[in-house]
């Protein structure tokens, strides 16, 4: 259940895929659709069970489903396809209009999804709801940084030298994510992370930071770290992070004493 509660959009997308009435042309596609349908039905049954556990009945379940539909409408209104096209065509001359339009749309999207999340609350675990709520409410701060000065930070991604640098580090990026090893899943349950998974995620974050900094994209790290830092205190990884901070402080103190 907690996987659903912290990955609502993935579930919503899955629901759209399963409920799409378009015909499929191959047996393999039909088999895949059948598997997806079964998986979604299993998840929804767990949602219904959580509704009963939270409220004493499944009366809130229809509202949960309506909230999923509203979340999908939020995403559709943002128009991700147009966003990708416009970003691909982005130039220094058009960036003012681009970031004015999409930063506003991004804030609207986050607010819209936060409203949808409220309708799901009766059928979610407390921690899962809190994570989703904190994540969505951290988006405006991240957008403020990303959109500052007509998207100065994000526009660096369009720089040819930086793009070439990142392209050359494709293998290193793959190595970063391979650090997840057996802990890597398509959807990670952030409410029940093991210490092994926490360590793996910490290593991946640091690995990506190092790569971005080497390509003069350190400012990008500051943007995506905002939602990560917002959610982290609600995960089991917070204990590991606190211990790392203690160790860092102790190491710095030793260095200061040694250099005295």
Coordinates of N, CA and C in Angstrom, one line a residue:
X1 N 0.8 -1.2 0.0 CA 0.0 0.0 0.0 C 0.9 1.3 0.0
X2 N 1.9 1.3 0.8 CA 2.8 2.5 0.9 C 3.4 2.8 -0.5
X3 N 3.7 1.8 -1.3 CA 4.2 2.1 -2.6 C 3.3 3.0 -3.4
X4 N 2.0 2.7 -3.3 CA 1.0 3.5 -4.0 C 1.0 4.9 -3.4
X5 N 1.0 5.0 -2.1 CA 0.8 6.2 -1.5 C 1.9 7.2 -1.8
X6 N 3.1 6.8 -2.1 CA 4.2 7.7 -2.4 C 4.5 7.8 -3.9
X7 N 3.7 7.0 -4.7 CA 4.0 7.1 -6.2 C 2.6 7.1 -6.9
X8 N 1.8 8.1 -6.5 CA 0.5 8.2 -7.0 C 0.4 8.4 -8.5
X9 N 1.4 9.2 -9.0 CA 1.4 9.5 -10.4 C 1.7 8.2 -11.3
X10 N 2.6 7.4 -10.8 CA 2.8 6.1 -11.5 C 1.6 5.2 -11.5
X11 N 0.9 5.2 -10.4 CA -0.4 4.4 -10.4 C -1.4 5.0 -11.3
X12 N -1.5 6.3 -11.3 CA -2.4 7.0 -12.2 C -2.2 6.7 -13.7
X13 N -0.9 6.8 -14.0 CA -0.5 6.5 -15.4 C -0.8 5.0 -15.7
X14 N -0.6 4.1 -14.8 CA -0.9 2.7 -15.0 C -2.4 2.5 -15.2
X15 N -3.2 3.3 -14.5 CA -4.6 3.2 -14.6 C -5.1 3.6 -16.0
X16 N -4.4 4.7 -16.5 CA -4.8 5.2 -17.8 C -4.4 4.2 -18.9
X17 N -3.2 3.6 -18.7 CA -2.8 2.6 -19.7 C -3.8 1.4 -19.7
X18 N -4.2 0.9 -18.5 CA -5.0 -0.2 -18.4 C -6.4 0.1 -19.0
X19 N -6.9 1.3 -18.7 CA -8.3 1.6 -19.0 C -8.4 2.2 -20.4
X20 N -7.3 2.3 -21.1 CA -7.4 2.8 -22.5 C -8.1 1.8 -23.4
X21 N -9.1 2.3 -24.1 CA -9.9 1.3 -24.9 C -9.3 1.1 -26.3
X22 N -8.1 1.6 -26.6 CA -7.6 1.4 -28.0 C -7.2 -0.1 -28.2
X23 N -7.4 -0.7 -29.4 CA -7.2 -2.1 -29.7 C -5.7 -2.3 -29.7
X24 N -5.3 -3.5 -29.3 CA -3.9 -4.0 -29.3 C -3.7 -5.0 -30.4
X25 N -2.6 -4.9 -31.1 CA -2.4 -5.7 -32.3 C -1.8 -7.1 -32.1
X26 N -1.1 -7.3 -31.0 CA -0.4 -8.6 -30.9 C -0.8 -9.3 -29.6
X27 N -0.5 -10.6 -29.6 CA -0.8 -11.4 -28.4 C 0.0 -11.0 -27.2
X28 N 1.3 -10.6 -27.5 CA 2.2 -10.2 -26.5 C 1.7 -8.9 -25.8
X29 N 1.1 -8.0 -26.6 CA 0.6 -6.8 -26.1 C -0.6 -7.1 -25.2
X30 N -1.5 -8.0 -25.7 CA -2.6 -8.4 -24.9 C -2.2 -9.0 -23.6
X31 N -1.2 -9.8 -23.6 CA -0.7 -10.5 -22.4 C -0.1 -9.4 -21.5
X32 N 0.6 -8.4 -22.0 CA 1.1 -7.4 -21.2 C 0.0 -6.6 -20.6
X33 N -1.0 -6.3 -21.3 CA -2.2 -5.5 -20.8 C -2.8 -6.3 -19.7
X34 N -3.0 -7.6 -19.9 CA -3.6 -8.4 -18.9 C -2.8 -8.4 -17.6
X35 N -1.5 -8.5 -17.7 CA -0.6 -8.4 -16.5 C -0.8 -7.1 -15.8
X36 N -0.8 -6.0 -16.6 CA -0.9 -4.7 -16.0 C -2.2 -4.5 -15.3
X37 N -3.3 -5.1 -15.9 CA -4.6 -5.0 -15.4 C -4.7 -5.7 -14.0
X38 N -4.0 -6.9 -14.0 CA -4.0 -7.7 -12.7 C -3.3 -7.0 -11.6
X39 N -2.1 -6.4 -12.0 CA -1.3 -5.7 -11.0 C -2.1 -4.5 -10.5
X40 N -2.7 -3.7 -11.3 CA -3.5 -2.5 -10.9 C -4.6 -3.0 -10.0
X41 N -5.3 -4.0 -10.4 CA -6.4 -4.5 -9.6 C -5.9 -4.9 -8.2
X42 N -4.8 -5.5 -8.1 CA -4.2 -5.9 -6.8 C -3.9 -4.7 -6.0
X43 N -3.3 -3.7 -6.6 CA -3.0 -2.5 -5.9 C -4.3 -1.8 -5.4
X44 N -5.3 -1.7 -6.3 CA -6.5 -1.0 -5.9 C -7.2 -1.8 -4.7
X45 N -7.1 -3.1 -4.7 CA -7.7 -3.8 -3.6 C -7.0 -3.5 -2.3
X46 N -5.7 -3.3 -2.4 CA -4.9 -2.9 -1.2 C -5.4 -1.4 -0.8
X47 N -5.6 -0.6 -1.8 CA -6.1 0.7 -1.5 C -7.4 0.7 -0.7
X48 N -8.3 -0.2 -1.2 CA -9.6 -0.3 -0.6 C -9.5 -0.8 0.9
X49 N -8.5 -1.8 1.1 CA -8.3 -2.3 2.4 C -7.8 -1.2 3.3
X50 N -6.9 -0.3 2.8 CA -6.4 0.8 3.6 C -7.5 1.8 3.9
X51 N -8.4 2.0 3.0 CA -9.6 2.9 3.2 C -10.4 2.3 4.5
X52 N -10.6 1.0 4.5 CA -11.4 0.4 5.5 C -10.6 0.5 6.9
X53 N -9.3 0.3 6.8 CA -8.4 0.4 8.0 C -8.4 1.8 8.5
X54 N -8.4 2.8 7.7 CA -8.4 4.2 8.1 C -9.7 4.7 8.6
X55 N -10.8 4.4 7.9 CA -12.1 5.0 8.2 C -13.2 4.1 8.7
X56 N -12.9 2.7 8.6 CA -13.9 1.8 9.0 C -14.8 1.3 7.9
X57 N -14.7 1.9 6.7 CA -15.5 1.4 5.6 C -14.7 1.8 4.3
X58 N -15.3 1.3 3.1 CA -14.6 1.6 1.9 C -15.4 2.8 1.2
X59 N -16.2 3.5 1.9 CA -17.0 4.6 1.3 C -16.1 5.7 0.7
X60 N -14.8 5.8 1.1 CA -14.0 6.9 0.6 C -13.3 6.4 -0.7
X61 N -13.4 5.1 -1.0 CA -12.7 4.6 -2.2 C -13.1 5.3 -3.5
X62 N -14.4 5.5 -3.8 CA -14.8 6.2 -5.0 C -14.1 7.6 -5.1
X63 N -14.0 8.3 -4.0 CA -13.4 9.6 -4.0 C -11.9 9.5 -4.3
X64 N -11.3 8.4 -3.8 CA -9.9 8.2 -4.2 C -9.7 8.1 -5.7
X65 N -10.6 7.3 -6.3 CA -10.5 7.1 -7.7 C -10.7 8.4 -8.5
X66 N -11.7 9.2 -8.0 CA -11.9 10.5 -8.6 C -10.7 11.4 -8.5
X67 N -10.0 11.3 -7.4 CA -8.8 12.1 -7.2 C -7.7 11.7 -8.1
X68 N -7.6 10.4 -8.4 CA -6.6 9.9 -9.3 C -6.9 10.5 -10.7
X69 N -8.2 10.5 -11.1 CA -8.6 11.1 -12.4 C -8.3 12.6 -12.4
X70 N -8.5 13.3 -11.3 CA -8.2 14.7 -11.3 C -6.7 15.0 -11.4
X71 N -5.9 14.1 -10.8 CA -4.4 14.2 -10.9 C -4.0 14.0 -12.4
X72 N -4.6 13.1 -13.0 CA -4.2 12.9 -14.5 C -4.7 14.1 -15.3
X73 N -5.8 14.7 -14.9 CA -6.2 15.9 -15.6 C -5.2 17.1 -15.4
X74 N -4.7 17.1 -14.2 CA -3.7 18.2 -13.9 C -2.5 18.0 -14.8
X75 N -2.1 16.8 -15.0 CA -0.9 16.5 -15.8 C -1.2 16.8 -17.3
X76 N -2.4 16.4 -17.7 CA -2.8 16.7 -19.1 C -2.9 18.2 -19.4
X77 N -3.3 18.9 -18.5 CA -3.4 20.4 -18.6 C -2.1 21.0 -18.8
X78 N -1.1 20.4 -18.2 CA 0.3 21.0 -18.3 C 0.8 20.8 -19.7
X79 N 0.4 19.7 -20.4 CA 0.8 19.4 -21.7 C 2.4 19.1 -21.8
X80 N 2.8 17.9 -21.3 CA 4.2 17.6 -21.3 C 4.8 17.5 -22.7
X81 N 4.0 17.1 -23.7 CA 4.5 16.9 -25.0 C 4.9 18.3 -25.6
X82 N 4.1 19.3 -25.4 CA 4.4 20.6 -25.9 C 5.6 21.2 -25.1
X83 N 5.7 20.9 -23.8 CA 6.8 21.3 -23.0 C 8.1 20.8 -23.6
X84 N 8.1 19.5 -23.9 CA 9.4 18.9 -24.4 C 9.7 19.5 -25.8
X85 N 8.7 19.7 -26.6 CA 9.0 20.3 -27.9 C 9.6 21.8 -27.7
X86 N 8.9 22.5 -26.9 CA 9.4 23.9 -26.7 C 10.8 24.0 -26.0
X87 N 11.1 23.0 -25.1 CA 12.4 23.0 -24.5 C 13.5 22.6 -25.6
X88 N 13.1 21.7 -26.5 CA 14.0 21.3 -27.5 C 14.4 22.5 -28.4
X89 N 13.4 23.4 -28.6 CA 13.6 24.6 -29.5 C 14.1 25.8 -28.7
X90 N 14.3 25.7 -27.4 CA 14.6 26.8 -26.6 C 15.9 27.5 -27.0
X91 N 15.9 28.8 -27.1 CA 17.1 29.6 -27.4 C 17.2 30.7 -26.4
X92 N 18.3 31.4 -26.4 CA 18.4 32.5 -25.5 C 17.4 33.6 -25.7
X93 N 17.0 33.7 -27.0 CA 16.0 34.7 -27.4 C 14.6 34.4 -26.9
X94 N 14.3 33.1 -26.8 CA 13.0 32.7 -26.4 C 12.8 32.3 -24.9
X95 N 13.9 32.2 -24.2 CA 13.9 31.7 -22.9 C 13.0 32.5 -21.9
X96 N 12.9 33.8 -22.2 CA 12.1 34.7 -21.3 C 10.7 34.2 -21.3
X97 N 10.1 34.1 -22.5 CA 8.7 33.6 -22.7 C 8.6 32.2 -22.2
X98 N 9.6 31.3 -22.5 CA 9.5 29.9 -22.1 C 9.3 29.8 -20.6
X99 N 10.2 30.4 -19.9 CA 10.2 30.2 -18.4 C 9.1 30.9 -17.8
X100 N 8.6 32.0 -18.4 CA 7.5 32.7 -17.8 C 6.2 31.8 -17.9
X101 N 6.1 31.1 -19.1 CA 5.0 30.3 -19.3 C 5.0 29.0 -18.5
X102 N 6.1 28.3 -18.5 CA 6.2 27.0 -17.9 C 6.4 27.0 -16.4
X103 N 7.1 28.0 -15.9 CA 7.2 28.1 -14.4 C 5.9 28.4 -13.8
X104 N 5.0 29.2 -14.5 CA 3.7 29.4 -14.0 C 2.9 28.1 -14.1
X105 N 3.0 27.4 -15.2 CA 2.3 26.2 -15.3 C 2.8 25.1 -14.3
X106 N 4.1 25.2 -14.0 CA 4.6 24.2 -13.0 C 4.0 24.4 -11.7
X107 N 3.9 25.7 -11.3 CA 3.3 26.0 -10.0 C 1.8 25.6 -9.9
X108 N 1.1 25.8 -11.0 CA -0.3 25.4 -11.1 C -0.4 23.9 -11.0
X109 N 0.5 23.2 -11.7 CA 0.5 21.7 -11.7 C 0.7 21.2 -10.3
X110 N 1.7 21.8 -9.6 CA 2.0 21.3 -8.2 C 0.8 21.6 -7.3
X111 N 0.2 22.7 -7.4 CA -1.0 23.1 -6.6 C -2.2 22.1 -6.9
X112 N -2.3 21.9 -8.2 CA -3.4 21.0 -8.7 C -3.3 19.6 -8.1
X113 N -2.0 19.1 -8.2 CA -1.8 17.7 -7.7 C -1.9 17.7 -6.2
X114 N -1.5 18.7 -5.5 CA -1.7 18.8 -4.0 C -3.1 18.7 -3.6
X115 N -4.0 19.4 -4.4 CA -5.4 19.3 -4.2 C -6.0 17.9 -4.4
X116 N -5.5 17.2 -5.5 CA -5.9 15.9 -5.7 C -5.5 14.9 -4.6
X117 N -4.3 15.2 -4.1 CA -3.7 14.3 -3.0 C -4.6 14.4 -1.8
X118 N -5.2 15.5 -1.5 CA -6.0 15.7 -0.3 C -7.2 14.8 -0.4
X119 N -7.7 14.6 -1.6 CA -8.9 13.7 -1.8 C -8.5 12.2 -1.7
X120 N -7.2 11.9 -1.7 CA -6.8 10.5 -1.6 C -6.4 10.2 -0.1
X121 N -6.3 11.2 0.7 CA -5.8 11.0 2.1 C -6.5 9.9 2.9
X122 N -7.9 9.8 2.8 CA -8.5 8.8 3.6 C -8.1 7.3 3.3
X123 N -7.5 7.1 2.1 CA -7.1 5.8 1.7 C -5.6 5.6 1.6
X124 N -4.9 6.5 2.2 CA -3.4 6.4 2.2 C -2.9 6.2 3.6
X125 N -1.7 5.6 3.7 CA -1.0 5.6 5.0 C -0.6 7.0 5.3
X126 N -0.5 7.2 6.6 CA -0.1 8.6 7.1 C 1.2 9.0 6.5
X127 N 2.2 8.2 6.6 CA 3.6 8.6 6.1 C 3.6 8.8 4.6
X128 N 2.9 8.0 3.9 CA 2.8 8.1 2.4 C 2.2 9.4 2.0
X129 N 1.1 9.8 2.7 CA 0.4 11.1 2.4 C 1.3 12.2 2.8
X130 N 2.0 12.2 3.9 CA 2.9 13.2 4.3 C 4.0 13.4 3.3
X131 N 4.6 12.3 2.8 CA 5.6 12.4 1.8 C 5.1 13.1 0.5
X132 N 4.0 12.7 0.1 CA 3.4 13.3 -1.2 C 3.2 14.8 -1.0
X133 N 2.6 15.1 0.2 CA 2.3 16.5 0.5 C 3.5 17.4 0.6
X134 N 4.5 16.9 1.3 CA 5.8 17.7 1.5 C 6.5 17.8 0.1
X135 N 6.5 16.7 -0.7 CA 7.1 16.8 -2.0 C 6.5 17.9 -2.9
X136 N 5.1 17.8 -3.0 CA 4.4 18.8 -3.8 C 4.6 20.2 -3.4
X137 N 4.6 20.4 -2.0 CA 4.8 21.8 -1.5 C 6.2 22.3 -1.6
X138 N 7.2 21.4 -1.9 CA 8.6 21.8 -2.1 C 8.8 22.3 -3.6
X139 N 7.9 21.9 -4.5 CA 8.1 22.3 -5.9 C 8.2 23.8 -6.1
X140 N 7.3 24.6 -5.5 CA 7.4 26.0 -5.8 C 8.8 26.6 -5.5
X141 N 9.4 26.1 -4.4 CA 10.8 26.6 -4.0 C 11.8 26.2 -5.1
X142 N 11.7 24.9 -5.5 CA 12.6 24.4 -6.6 C 12.4 25.2 -7.9
X143 N 11.1 25.6 -8.2 CA 10.8 26.4 -9.4 C 11.4 27.8 -9.3
X144 N 11.3 28.3 -8.1 CA 11.8 29.7 -7.9 C 13.3 29.7 -8.2
X145 N 14.1 28.7 -7.8 CA 15.5 28.6 -8.2 C 15.7 28.3 -9.6
X146 N 14.9 27.4 -10.2 CA 15.1 27.0 -11.6 C 14.7 28.1 -12.5
X147 N 13.8 28.9 -12.1 CA 13.2 29.9 -13.0 C 13.9 31.3 -12.8
X148 N 14.7 31.4 -11.9 CA 15.4 32.7 -11.6 C 16.1 33.2 -12.8
X149 N 15.9 34.5 -13.0 CA 16.7 35.2 -14.1 C 16.4 34.5 -15.5
X150 N 15.1 34.3 -15.8 CA 14.7 33.6 -17.0 C 15.4 32.2 -17.2
X151 N 15.3 31.5 -16.1 CA 15.8 30.1 -16.1 C 17.3 30.0 -16.3
X152 N 18.1 30.9 -15.8 CA 19.5 30.9 -16.0 C 20.2 29.5 -15.6
X153 N 19.7 28.9 -14.5 CA 20.3 27.6 -14.1 C 20.0 26.5 -15.1
X154 N 18.7 26.4 -15.5 CA 18.3 25.3 -16.3 C 18.8 25.5 -17.8
X155 N 18.9 26.8 -18.2 CA 19.3 27.1 -19.6 C 20.7 26.6 -19.8
X156 N 21.5 26.4 -18.8 CA 22.8 25.8 -18.9 C 22.8 24.5 -19.6
X157 N 21.7 23.7 -19.4 CA 21.6 22.4 -20.1 C 21.6 22.5 -21.6
X158 N 21.3 23.7 -22.1 CA 21.3 23.9 -23.6 C 22.7 24.2 -24.1
X159 N 23.6 24.5 -23.2 CA 25.0 24.9 -23.7 C 25.6 23.7 -24.3
X160 N 26.2 23.9 -25.5 CA 26.7 22.7 -26.3 C 27.9 22.1 -25.6
X161 N 28.8 22.8 -24.9 CA 29.9 22.2 -24.2 C 29.5 21.4 -23.1
X162 N 28.5 21.9 -22.3 CA 28.0 21.1 -21.2 C 27.2 19.9 -21.7
X163 N 26.5 20.0 -22.7 CA 25.8 18.9 -23.3 C 26.8 17.8 -23.8
X164 N 27.9 18.2 -24.4 CA 28.9 17.3 -24.8 C 29.6 16.6 -23.6
X165 N 29.8 17.4 -22.6 CA 30.4 16.8 -21.4 C 29.5 15.7 -20.8
X166 N 28.2 16.0 -20.7 CA 27.3 15.0 -20.1 C 27.2 13.8 -21.0
X167 N 27.2 14.0 -22.4 CA 27.2 12.9 -23.3 C 28.4 12.0 -23.1
X168 N 29.6 12.6 -22.9 CA 30.8 11.8 -22.7 C 30.8 11.0 -21.4
X169 N 29.9 11.4 -20.5 CA 29.9 10.8 -19.2 C 28.7 9.8 -19.1
X170 N 28.2 9.4 -20.2 CA 27.0 8.5 -20.2 C 27.3 7.2 -19.4
X171 N 28.5 6.7 -19.7 CA 28.9 5.4 -19.0 C 29.0 5.6 -17.5
X172 N 29.5 6.8 -17.1 CA 29.7 7.1 -15.7 C 28.3 7.3 -15.0
X173 N 27.4 7.9 -15.7 CA 26.0 8.0 -15.2 C 25.4 6.7 -15.0
X174 N 25.6 5.8 -16.0 CA 25.0 4.4 -15.8 C 25.6 3.7 -14.6
X175 N 26.9 4.0 -14.4 CA 27.6 3.4 -13.2 C 27.0 3.9 -11.9
X176 N 26.7 5.2 -11.9 CA 26.0 5.8 -10.7 C 24.8 5.0 -10.4
X177 N 23.9 4.8 -11.3 CA 22.6 4.1 -11.1 C 22.8 2.6 -10.8
X178 N 23.8 2.1 -11.4 CA 24.1 0.7 -11.1 C 24.5 0.4 -9.6
X179 N 24.8 1.5 -8.9 CA 25.1 1.4 -7.5 C 23.9 0.9 -6.7
X180 N 22.7 1.1 -7.3 CA 21.5 0.6 -6.6 C 21.5 -0.9 -6.6
X181 N 22.1 -1.5 -7.5 CA 22.2 -3.0 -7.5 C 20.9 -3.7 -7.4
X182 N 20.8 -4.6 -6.5 CA 19.6 -5.4 -6.3 C 18.5 -4.6 -5.6
X183 N 18.9 -3.4 -5.0 CA 17.9 -2.5 -4.4 C 17.2 -1.7 -5.4
X184 N 17.6 -1.7 -6.6 CA 16.9 -0.9 -7.6 C 15.6 -1.5 -8.0
X185 N 14.6 -0.7 -8.0 CA 13.3 -1.2 -8.4 C 12.7 -0.1 -9.3
X186 N 11.7 -0.4 -10.1 CA 11.0 0.6 -10.9 C 10.3 1.6 -10.0
X187 N 9.7 1.1 -9.0 CA 9.1 1.9 -8.0 C 9.7 1.6 -6.6
X188 N 10.3 2.5 -5.9 CA 10.9 2.3 -4.6 C 10.0 2.7 -3.6
X189 N 9.8 1.9 -2.6 CA 8.9 2.2 -1.4 C 9.7 3.1 -0.4
X190 N 9.6 4.4 -0.5 CA 10.4 5.3 0.3 C 10.0 5.3 1.7
X191 N 8.8 4.7 2.1 CA 8.4 4.7 3.5 C 9.0 3.5 4.2
X192 N 9.6 2.6 3.5 CA 10.1 1.4 4.1 C 11.5 1.0 3.6
X193 N 12.3 2.0 3.3 CA 13.7 1.8 2.8 C 14.5 1.1 3.8
X194 N 15.3 0.2 3.4 CA 16.3 -0.5 4.3 C 17.5 0.3 4.3
X195 N 18.4 0.0 5.3 CA 19.7 0.8 5.4 C 20.5 0.6 4.2
X196 N 20.4 -0.6 3.6 CA 21.2 -0.9 2.3 C 20.7 0.0 1.2
X197 N 19.4 0.2 1.1 CA 18.8 1.0 0.1 C 19.2 2.5 0.3
X198 N 19.2 2.9 1.6 CA 19.5 4.3 2.0 C 21.0 4.6 1.6
X199 N 21.9 3.6 1.8 CA 23.3 3.8 1.5 C 23.4 3.9 0.0
X200 N 22.7 3.0 -0.8 CA 22.8 3.0 -2.2 C 22.3 4.3 -2.8
X201 N 21.2 4.8 -2.3 CA 20.6 6.1 -2.8 C 21.5 7.3 -2.5
X202 N 22.2 7.2 -1.3 CA 23.1 8.3 -0.9 C 24.3 8.3 -1.9
X203 N 24.8 7.1 -2.2 CA 25.9 7.0 -3.2 C 25.5 7.5 -4.6
X204 N 24.3 7.1 -5.0 CA 23.9 7.6 -6.3 C 23.8 9.1 -6.3
X205 N 23.2 9.7 -5.3 CA 23.1 11.2 -5.2 C 24.5 11.8 -5.3
X206 N 25.4 11.3 -4.6 CA 26.8 11.9 -4.6 C 27.5 11.7 -5.9
X207 N 27.3 10.5 -6.5 CA 27.9 10.2 -7.8 C 27.4 11.2 -8.8
X208 N 26.0 11.4 -8.9 CA 25.5 12.4 -9.8 C 25.9 13.8 -9.6
X209 N 26.0 14.1 -8.3 CA 26.5 15.5 -8.0 C 27.9 15.7 -8.6
X210 N 28.8 14.7 -8.4 CA 30.1 14.8 -8.9 C 30.2 15.0 -10.4
X211 N 29.3 14.2 -11.1 CA 29.3 14.3 -12.6 C 28.8 15.7 -13.0
X212 N 27.7 16.1 -12.4 CA 27.2 17.4 -12.8 C 28.1 18.6 -12.5
X213 N 28.8 18.5 -11.4 CA 29.8 19.5 -11.1 C 30.9 19.5 -12.0
X214 N 31.4 18.4 -12.5 CA 32.5 18.3 -13.4 C 32.1 18.8 -14.8
X215 N 30.8 18.9 -15.1 CA 30.3 19.5 -16.3 C 29.8 20.9 -16.1
X216 N 30.2 21.5 -15.0 CA 29.8 22.9 -14.7 C 28.3 23.0 -14.6
X217 N 27.7 22.0 -14.0 CA 26.2 22.1 -13.8 C 25.8 21.9 -12.4
X218 N 26.7 22.4 -11.5 CA 26.5 22.2 -10.1 C 25.2 22.9 -9.6
X219 N 24.8 24.0 -10.3 CA 23.6 24.7 -9.9 C 22.3 23.8 -10.1
X220 N 22.4 22.9 -11.0 CA 21.3 22.0 -11.3 C 21.0 21.1 -10.0
X221 N 22.1 20.7 -9.4 CA 22.0 19.9 -8.1 C 21.2 20.6 -7.1
X222 N 21.4 21.9 -7.0 CA 20.7 22.7 -6.0 C 19.2 22.7 -6.2
X223 N 18.8 22.6 -7.5 CA 17.4 22.5 -7.8 C 16.7 21.2 -7.4
X224 N 17.3 20.1 -7.8 CA 16.7 18.8 -7.5 C 16.9 18.4 -6.1
X225 N 17.8 19.0 -5.4 CA 18.1 18.6 -4.0 C 17.0 19.2 -3.1
X226 N 16.3 20.2 -3.5 CA 15.2 20.8 -2.7 C 14.1 19.8 -2.4
X227 N 13.5 19.2 -3.4 CA 12.5 18.2 -3.0 C 13.1 16.9 -2.3
X228 N 14.3 16.6 -2.6 CA 14.9 15.4 -1.9 C 15.1 15.7 -0.4
X229 N 15.6 16.9 -0.2 CA 15.8 17.3 1.3 C 14.5 17.5 2.0
X230 N 13.5 17.8 1.3 CA 12.1 18.0 1.9 C 11.6 16.6 2.3
X231 N 11.7 15.6 1.5 CA 11.2 14.3 1.7 C 12.0 13.5 2.7
X232 N 13.3 13.6 2.6 CA 14.3 12.8 3.3 C 14.0 12.6 4.8
X233 N 13.6 13.7 5.5 CA 13.3 13.5 6.9 C 12.2 12.6 7.3
X234 N 11.3 12.3 6.3 CA 10.2 11.4 6.5 C 10.5 10.0 6.2
X235 N 11.7 9.7 5.7 CA 12.1 8.4 5.3 C 13.0 7.7 6.4
X236 N 13.1 6.4 6.4 CA 14.1 5.8 7.3 C 15.5 6.2 7.1
X237 N 15.8 6.8 6.0 CA 17.2 7.3 5.7 C 17.6 8.5 6.5
X238 N 16.6 9.1 7.2 CA 17.0 10.3 8.0 C 18.0 10.0 9.1
X239 N 17.9 8.8 9.7 CA 18.8 8.4 10.7 C 20.2 8.2 10.2
X240 N 20.3 7.7 9.0 CA 21.6 7.5 8.3 C 22.2 8.9 8.0
X241 N 21.4 9.8 7.5 CA 21.9 11.1 7.2 C 22.3 11.9 8.4
X242 N 21.6 11.7 9.5 CA 22.0 12.4 10.7 C 23.3 11.9 11.2
X243 N 23.5 10.5 11.1 CA 24.8 9.9 11.5 C 26.0 10.4 10.7
X244 N 25.7 10.5 9.3 CA 26.7 11.0 8.4 C 27.1 12.5 8.8
X245 N 26.1 13.3 9.2 CA 26.4 14.6 9.6 C 27.2 14.7 10.8
X246 N 26.9 13.8 11.8 CA 27.7 13.7 13.0 C 29.2 13.3 12.7
X247 N 29.3 12.3 11.8 CA 30.7 11.8 11.5 C 31.4 12.9 10.8
X248 N 30.7 13.7 9.9 CA 31.4 14.8 9.2 C 31.9 15.9 10.2
X249 N 31.0 16.2 11.1 CA 31.3 17.2 12.1 C 32.5 16.7 13.0
X250 N 32.5 15.4 13.3 CA 33.6 14.9 14.1 C 34.9 14.9 13.3
X251 N 34.9 14.6 12.0 CA 36.1 14.6 11.2 C 36.6 16.0 11.0
X252 N 35.7 17.0 10.9 CA 36.1 18.3 10.7 C 36.8 18.8 12.0
X253 N 36.2 18.4 13.2 CA 36.8 18.8 14.4 C 38.2 18.2 14.6
X254 N 38.4 17.0 14.2 CA 39.7 16.4 14.3 C 40.7 17.1 13.4
X255 N 40.3 17.5 12.2 CA 41.2 18.2 11.3 C 41.6 19.6 11.9
X256 N 40.6 20.2 12.5 CA 40.8 21.5 13.1 C 41.8 21.4 14.3
X257 N 41.7 20.3 15.1 CA 42.5 20.1 16.2 C 44.0 19.8 15.8
X258 N 44.0 18.9 14.7 CA 45.3 18.5 14.2 C 46.1 19.7 13.6
X259 N 45.3 20.7 13.0 CA 45.9 21.8 12.4 C 46.2 23.0 13.3
X260 N 45.8 22.8 14.6 CA 45.9 23.9 15.6 C 47.4 24.0 16.0

